[in-house]
């Protein structure tokens, strides 16, 4: 049996364990939240090092990506370095492969008409593969990196602008505490409605679930949510607020969709190789072999097939 453990800085209320059969192997997947306690996360990784087949590093990124540049988050390094024997991944390998192919699949199969949609990506440096694939569809795009990560209500409208800005801001941002850049611990359970005009503008809201949930508006009338890491409680929250469709880039397993760090750790464990030995082509082959498909769930049975257009004004214009 393969054992995969995601040690997360997120809330322990979201912990979950599931077993499944993949490529002839039984795989046990466990998520352990440390409620924002980095020291506890490091301790857990050290205790389990060498006893499990792969670690996922949750509730944070090790890398932020903009274009061809990759920036290392200093505060995440203690977690990454705590594993000496067991491979540890932060999900960036799947963000660069799985999330691209999911967007292309959704467009190809007509699940979402991106070309005629307004799309808000909450933080693109956390989801650069997804953002690039969305840009390819010809959608009207807002990148909310300044808005959702730094609280500066300025929308970015192109990947080129994001790349130029990242060269200036990222070297400073990567030195900040993780709690400044991302909702961790108890903050993952709190919703503080904010930036409502950007949510209202969008037909599709895409990106990390905790960035989306943190400032979720009271109404999501007819919108499509493209994300991951949702629980049954999260799905009901979206349903109550009127979202039309939920799409998670990772599949539903045991009643929830796990984060990309978890699923990347699963693929690493199945491959029997170190993460630095796996490139995009290797992840593509593994994804084909396991047959992961996105979770697509209609939340509003009365909604039409096309995404509802928002009548709100274009923010930032």
Tab-separated table of C-alpha atoms in Angstrom:
chain	number	residue	atom	x	y	z
A	1	UNK	CA	0.000	0.000	0.000
A	2	UNK	CA	1.133	3.538	-0.789
A	3	UNK	CA	0.614	6.189	1.874
A	4	UNK	CA	0.394	9.883	1.024
A	5	UNK	CA	0.088	12.582	3.689
A	6	UNK	CA	-0.643	16.243	3.108
A	7	UNK	CA	0.556	18.364	6.018
A	8	UNK	CA	-1.332	21.635	5.752
A	9	UNK	CA	-1.236	25.014	7.449
A	10	UNK	CA	-4.997	25.077	6.942
A	11	UNK	CA	-7.746	24.353	9.416
A	12	UNK	CA	-7.763	20.933	11.104
A	13	UNK	CA	-11.560	20.940	10.670
A	14	UNK	CA	-10.962	20.042	7.016
A	15	UNK	CA	-8.967	16.864	7.785
A	16	UNK	CA	-9.901	13.814	5.754
A	17	UNK	CA	-8.641	10.313	4.950
A	18	UNK	CA	-9.576	8.140	1.985
A	19	UNK	CA	-8.350	4.919	0.355
A	20	UNK	CA	-8.596	4.165	-3.343
A	21	UNK	CA	-7.214	1.829	-5.983
A	22	UNK	CA	-4.941	3.381	-8.613
A	23	UNK	CA	-2.788	1.532	-11.167
A	24	UNK	CA	-3.180	-1.697	-9.226
A	25	UNK	CA	-2.065	-0.081	-5.944
A	26	UNK	CA	-4.034	0.738	-2.815
A	27	UNK	CA	-3.335	4.358	-1.948
A	28	UNK	CA	-4.205	5.897	1.420
A	29	UNK	CA	-4.480	9.691	1.290
A	30	UNK	CA	-4.527	11.659	4.534
A	31	UNK	CA	-4.790	15.408	5.053
A	32	UNK	CA	-3.614	16.803	8.424
A	33	UNK	CA	-4.217	20.484	9.175
A	34	UNK	CA	-2.104	22.372	11.721
A	35	UNK	CA	-4.273	25.508	12.068
A	36	UNK	CA	-1.568	27.825	10.792
A	37	UNK	CA	1.162	26.471	13.077
A	38	UNK	CA	4.324	26.183	10.955
A	39	UNK	CA	6.314	24.606	13.804
A	40	UNK	CA	3.687	21.904	14.228
A	41	UNK	CA	3.719	21.269	10.467
A	42	UNK	CA	7.505	20.913	10.472
A	43	UNK	CA	7.320	18.556	13.476
A	44	UNK	CA	4.730	16.340	11.757
A	45	UNK	CA	6.779	16.115	8.581
A	46	UNK	CA	9.881	15.157	10.571
A	47	UNK	CA	7.948	12.518	12.533
A	48	UNK	CA	6.526	10.910	9.384
A	49	UNK	CA	9.618	11.309	7.215
A	50	UNK	CA	10.620	7.940	5.782
A	51	UNK	CA	7.357	6.312	6.946
A	52	UNK	CA	5.178	7.532	4.072
A	53	UNK	CA	5.644	7.442	0.306
A	54	UNK	CA	5.099	11.126	-0.446
A	55	UNK	CA	4.179	14.370	1.312
A	56	UNK	CA	1.971	17.137	0.063
A	57	UNK	CA	2.662	20.582	1.463
A	58	UNK	CA	-0.696	22.286	1.961
A	59	UNK	CA	-1.919	25.714	2.986
A	60	UNK	CA	0.997	27.373	1.236
A	61	UNK	CA	3.018	27.355	-1.946
A	62	UNK	CA	6.729	26.807	-2.147
A	63	UNK	CA	6.841	28.600	-5.477
A	64	UNK	CA	5.036	31.504	-7.106
A	65	UNK	CA	5.211	31.509	-10.915
A	66	UNK	CA	4.930	34.321	-13.433
A	67	UNK	CA	5.966	33.573	-17.008
A	68	UNK	CA	9.263	31.715	-16.994
A	69	UNK	CA	10.281	32.982	-13.571
A	70	UNK	CA	9.744	31.059	-10.355
A	71	UNK	CA	9.941	32.757	-6.965
A	72	UNK	CA	10.581	30.827	-3.726
A	73	UNK	CA	8.495	31.680	-0.656
A	74	UNK	CA	11.004	31.968	2.168
A	75	UNK	CA	8.510	31.148	4.922
A	76	UNK	CA	7.617	27.815	3.270
A	77	UNK	CA	11.191	26.551	3.171
A	78	UNK	CA	11.208	25.062	6.713
A	79	UNK	CA	8.359	22.724	5.738
A	80	UNK	CA	10.000	21.750	2.450
A	81	UNK	CA	13.349	21.094	4.148
A	82	UNK	CA	11.846	19.070	7.014
A	83	UNK	CA	11.475	16.022	4.748
A	84	UNK	CA	14.888	14.393	4.294
A	85	UNK	CA	13.836	10.929	3.062
A	86	UNK	CA	10.282	11.222	1.740
A	87	UNK	CA	9.566	13.310	-1.391
A	88	UNK	CA	7.560	16.486	-0.695
A	89	UNK	CA	5.617	18.552	-3.261
A	90	UNK	CA	3.529	21.731	-3.149
A	91	UNK	CA	1.272	21.022	-6.140
A	92	UNK	CA	3.110	23.226	-8.651
A	93	UNK	CA	3.739	20.255	-10.959
A	94	UNK	CA	-0.003	19.648	-11.352
A	95	UNK	CA	-0.864	23.315	-11.517
A	96	UNK	CA	1.359	23.446	-14.585
A	97	UNK	CA	-0.132	20.341	-16.221
A	98	UNK	CA	-3.495	19.134	-14.876
A	99	UNK	CA	-5.014	22.591	-14.579
A	100	UNK	CA	-4.017	23.543	-18.115
A	101	UNK	CA	-5.574	20.410	-19.553
A	102	UNK	CA	-8.757	20.811	-17.509
A	103	UNK	CA	-9.340	24.325	-18.888
A	104	UNK	CA	-8.697	23.090	-22.443
A	105	UNK	CA	-11.013	20.108	-21.889
A	106	UNK	CA	-13.809	22.313	-20.559
A	107	UNK	CA	-13.484	24.592	-23.591
A	108	UNK	CA	-13.237	21.717	-26.080
A	109	UNK	CA	-16.270	19.894	-24.670
A	110	UNK	CA	-18.344	23.069	-24.426
A	111	UNK	CA	-18.829	22.813	-20.673
A	112	UNK	CA	-17.912	26.502	-20.334
A	113	UNK	CA	-17.953	29.016	-23.184
A	114	UNK	CA	-14.834	30.812	-22.027
A	115	UNK	CA	-14.524	32.841	-25.229
A	116	UNK	CA	-17.777	34.656	-24.353
A	117	UNK	CA	-17.151	34.842	-20.619
A	118	UNK	CA	-15.636	37.219	-18.126
A	119	UNK	CA	-13.153	35.319	-15.972
A	120	UNK	CA	-11.690	36.409	-12.627
A	121	UNK	CA	-8.569	34.502	-11.526
A	122	UNK	CA	-8.085	35.371	-7.869
A	123	UNK	CA	-4.282	34.922	-7.734
A	124	UNK	CA	-2.579	33.931	-10.982
A	125	UNK	CA	0.967	33.496	-9.616
A	126	UNK	CA	-0.556	30.637	-7.583
A	127	UNK	CA	-2.303	29.245	-10.685
A	128	UNK	CA	-0.166	30.382	-13.620
A	129	UNK	CA	-0.847	27.285	-15.750
A	130	UNK	CA	-4.591	27.769	-15.330
A	131	UNK	CA	-4.290	31.502	-16.059
A	132	UNK	CA	-2.296	30.877	-19.240
A	133	UNK	CA	-4.804	28.285	-20.467
A	134	UNK	CA	-7.694	30.652	-19.738
A	135	UNK	CA	-5.959	33.462	-21.650
A	136	UNK	CA	-5.644	31.106	-24.630
A	137	UNK	CA	-9.446	30.738	-24.764
A	138	UNK	CA	-9.934	34.406	-25.623
A	139	UNK	CA	-11.958	35.188	-22.498
A	140	UNK	CA	-12.100	38.642	-20.959
A	141	UNK	CA	-9.711	38.187	-18.072
A	142	UNK	CA	-8.951	39.864	-14.764
A	143	UNK	CA	-5.995	38.668	-12.687
A	144	UNK	CA	-6.630	39.515	-9.045
A	145	UNK	CA	-3.137	39.110	-7.624
A	146	UNK	CA	-2.915	42.616	-6.192
A	147	UNK	CA	-6.536	42.467	-5.022
A	148	UNK	CA	-6.695	39.104	-3.266
A	149	UNK	CA	-3.090	38.552	-2.145
A	150	UNK	CA	-2.112	42.107	-1.196
A	151	UNK	CA	-5.446	43.889	-0.705
A	152	UNK	CA	-4.755	46.482	-3.391
A	153	UNK	CA	-7.950	46.889	-5.491
A	154	UNK	CA	-6.227	47.176	-8.864
A	155	UNK	CA	-7.155	44.565	-11.526
A	156	UNK	CA	-4.538	43.258	-13.957
A	157	UNK	CA	-5.777	42.450	-17.440
A	158	UNK	CA	-2.918	40.553	-19.058
A	159	UNK	CA	-0.295	37.969	-18.197
A	160	UNK	CA	2.380	40.273	-19.626
A	161	UNK	CA	1.424	42.958	-17.092
A	162	UNK	CA	1.506	40.370	-14.303
A	163	UNK	CA	4.979	39.204	-15.335
A	164	UNK	CA	6.362	42.736	-15.380
A	165	UNK	CA	4.809	43.526	-12.019
A	166	UNK	CA	6.043	40.253	-10.504
A	167	UNK	CA	9.643	41.181	-11.264
A	168	UNK	CA	9.245	44.185	-8.983
A	169	UNK	CA	6.892	42.916	-6.279
A	170	UNK	CA	7.619	39.167	-6.005
A	171	UNK	CA	11.155	39.507	-4.534
A	172	UNK	CA	9.573	41.523	-1.696
A	173	UNK	CA	6.379	39.452	-1.351
A	174	UNK	CA	8.242	36.156	-0.959
A	175	UNK	CA	9.830	37.495	2.240
A	176	UNK	CA	6.457	38.176	3.899
A	177	UNK	CA	4.901	35.822	6.488
A	178	UNK	CA	2.606	33.209	4.947
A	179	UNK	CA	-0.352	34.526	6.935
A	180	UNK	CA	-0.077	37.852	5.086
A	181	UNK	CA	-0.277	36.245	1.651
A	182	UNK	CA	-2.745	33.396	2.209
A	183	UNK	CA	-5.636	32.512	4.557
A	184	UNK	CA	-4.312	29.933	7.019
A	185	UNK	CA	-5.685	28.280	10.151
A	186	UNK	CA	-8.919	29.780	11.498
A	187	UNK	CA	-9.020	32.403	8.714
A	188	UNK	CA	-9.972	29.573	6.351
A	189	UNK	CA	-13.244	29.269	8.275
A	190	UNK	CA	-14.071	32.978	8.171
A	191	UNK	CA	-15.761	34.829	5.316
A	192	UNK	CA	-15.236	38.590	5.094
A	193	UNK	CA	-17.163	39.876	2.032
A	194	UNK	CA	-14.899	42.209	0.085
A	195	UNK	CA	-14.003	43.161	-3.489
A	196	UNK	CA	-17.634	42.584	-4.450
A	197	UNK	CA	-17.468	44.513	-7.742
A	198	UNK	CA	-14.887	42.065	-9.106
A	199	UNK	CA	-16.987	39.046	-8.140
A	200	UNK	CA	-20.080	40.742	-9.629
A	201	UNK	CA	-18.282	41.439	-12.913
A	202	UNK	CA	-17.224	37.826	-13.488
A	203	UNK	CA	-19.107	34.945	-15.105
A	204	UNK	CA	-16.382	32.493	-14.021
A	205	UNK	CA	-14.474	32.779	-10.745
A	206	UNK	CA	-11.290	30.715	-10.851
A	207	UNK	CA	-8.404	29.952	-8.535
A	208	UNK	CA	-7.536	28.625	-5.120
A	209	UNK	CA	-10.681	27.915	-3.076
A	210	UNK	CA	-9.466	29.672	0.061
A	211	UNK	CA	-8.760	32.893	-1.818
A	212	UNK	CA	-12.272	32.681	-3.286
A	213	UNK	CA	-14.022	31.726	-0.045
A	214	UNK	CA	-12.256	34.322	2.111
A	215	UNK	CA	-14.107	37.246	0.457
A	216	UNK	CA	-17.130	35.422	-0.967
A	217	UNK	CA	-20.070	37.788	-1.633
A	218	UNK	CA	-23.622	37.014	-0.410
A	219	UNK	CA	-24.799	36.322	-3.970
A	220	UNK	CA	-23.098	34.308	-6.720
A	221	UNK	CA	-26.117	34.340	-9.023
A	222	UNK	CA	-25.487	32.050	-11.984
A	223	UNK	CA	-21.700	32.004	-11.732
A	224	UNK	CA	-19.293	29.150	-12.492
A	225	UNK	CA	-16.668	28.387	-9.833
A	226	UNK	CA	-13.451	26.742	-11.110
A	227	UNK	CA	-11.358	25.678	-8.125
A	228	UNK	CA	-10.340	22.719	-5.908
A	229	UNK	CA	-10.138	21.587	-2.253
A	230	UNK	CA	-13.863	21.809	-1.581
A	231	UNK	CA	-15.754	19.857	1.077
A	232	UNK	CA	-19.447	18.944	1.106
A	233	UNK	CA	-19.987	21.981	3.353
A	234	UNK	CA	-18.289	24.225	0.779
A	235	UNK	CA	-20.503	22.872	-2.005
A	236	UNK	CA	-23.606	23.649	0.023
A	237	UNK	CA	-22.281	27.153	0.687
A	238	UNK	CA	-21.942	27.758	-3.055
A	239	UNK	CA	-25.400	26.321	-3.693
A	240	UNK	CA	-27.004	28.608	-1.085
A	241	UNK	CA	-25.334	31.643	-2.636
A	242	UNK	CA	-26.663	30.834	-6.084
A	243	UNK	CA	-23.620	29.543	-7.985
A	244	UNK	CA	-24.671	27.719	-11.139
A	245	UNK	CA	-21.832	25.228	-11.499
A	246	UNK	CA	-18.843	23.955	-9.539
A	247	UNK	CA	-15.821	22.568	-11.372
A	248	UNK	CA	-12.824	21.211	-9.482
A	249	UNK	CA	-9.629	20.429	-11.355
A	250	UNK	CA	-9.014	17.455	-9.069
A	251	UNK	CA	-11.559	14.605	-8.860
A	252	UNK	CA	-13.991	13.984	-6.023
A	253	UNK	CA	-12.623	11.333	-3.663
A	254	UNK	CA	-14.561	10.179	-0.639
A	255	UNK	CA	-16.906	13.158	-0.674
A	256	UNK	CA	-14.418	15.966	-1.297
A	257	UNK	CA	-11.945	17.319	-3.810
A	258	UNK	CA	-8.374	17.303	-2.570
A	259	UNK	CA	-5.799	19.993	-3.273
A	260	UNK	CA	-3.268	19.806	-6.089
A	261	UNK	CA	-0.448	19.188	-3.592
A	262	UNK	CA	-2.232	15.999	-2.494
A	263	UNK	CA	-2.841	14.704	-5.994
A	264	UNK	CA	0.702	15.539	-7.099
A	265	UNK	CA	2.003	13.595	-4.084
A	266	UNK	CA	-0.177	10.645	-5.174
A	267	UNK	CA	1.375	10.689	-8.654
A	268	UNK	CA	4.893	10.948	-7.213
A	269	UNK	CA	4.202	7.973	-4.923
A	270	UNK	CA	2.847	5.901	-7.813
A	271	UNK	CA	5.790	6.789	-10.044
A	272	UNK	CA	8.382	5.655	-7.503
A	273	UNK	CA	10.566	8.592	-8.565
A	274	UNK	CA	11.713	11.828	-6.972
A	275	UNK	CA	9.839	15.011	-7.927
A	276	UNK	CA	12.955	16.506	-9.528
A	277	UNK	CA	13.017	13.508	-11.881
A	278	UNK	CA	9.503	14.229	-13.169
A	279	UNK	CA	8.812	16.784	-15.885
A	280	UNK	CA	5.549	17.970	-17.465
A	281	UNK	CA	5.543	15.062	-19.949
A	282	UNK	CA	5.873	12.567	-17.080
A	283	UNK	CA	2.938	14.119	-15.226
A	284	UNK	CA	0.897	14.061	-18.437
A	285	UNK	CA	1.570	10.322	-18.858
A	286	UNK	CA	0.685	9.623	-15.223
A	287	UNK	CA	-2.519	11.648	-15.528
A	288	UNK	CA	-3.488	9.670	-18.628
A	289	UNK	CA	-2.741	6.396	-16.829
A	290	UNK	CA	-4.805	7.130	-13.698
A	291	UNK	CA	-7.614	8.748	-15.687
A	292	UNK	CA	-8.209	11.724	-13.403
A	293	UNK	CA	-11.132	13.801	-14.632
A	294	UNK	CA	-12.441	17.082	-13.254
A	295	UNK	CA	-15.483	17.136	-11.030
A	296	UNK	CA	-18.327	18.989	-12.767
A	297	UNK	CA	-21.405	19.576	-10.618
A	298	UNK	CA	-24.504	21.568	-11.517
A	299	UNK	CA	-25.634	23.497	-8.452
A	300	UNK	CA	-28.652	25.221	-9.983
A	301	UNK	CA	-30.823	22.765	-11.897
A	302	UNK	CA	-32.924	25.605	-13.296
A	303	UNK	CA	-29.984	27.432	-14.867
A	304	UNK	CA	-29.524	27.439	-18.615
A	305	UNK	CA	-26.642	25.787	-20.391
A	306	UNK	CA	-24.760	29.023	-20.961
A	307	UNK	CA	-23.138	30.947	-18.130
A	308	UNK	CA	-25.236	33.858	-16.979
A	309	UNK	CA	-23.769	37.216	-17.909
A	310	UNK	CA	-23.365	39.700	-15.082
A	311	UNK	CA	-24.887	43.135	-15.604
A	312	UNK	CA	-22.379	44.747	-13.265
A	313	UNK	CA	-19.998	47.384	-14.603
A	314	UNK	CA	-16.472	46.446	-15.593
A	315	UNK	CA	-14.289	47.104	-12.540
A	316	UNK	CA	-11.216	49.224	-12.916
A	317	UNK	CA	-12.523	50.933	-16.065
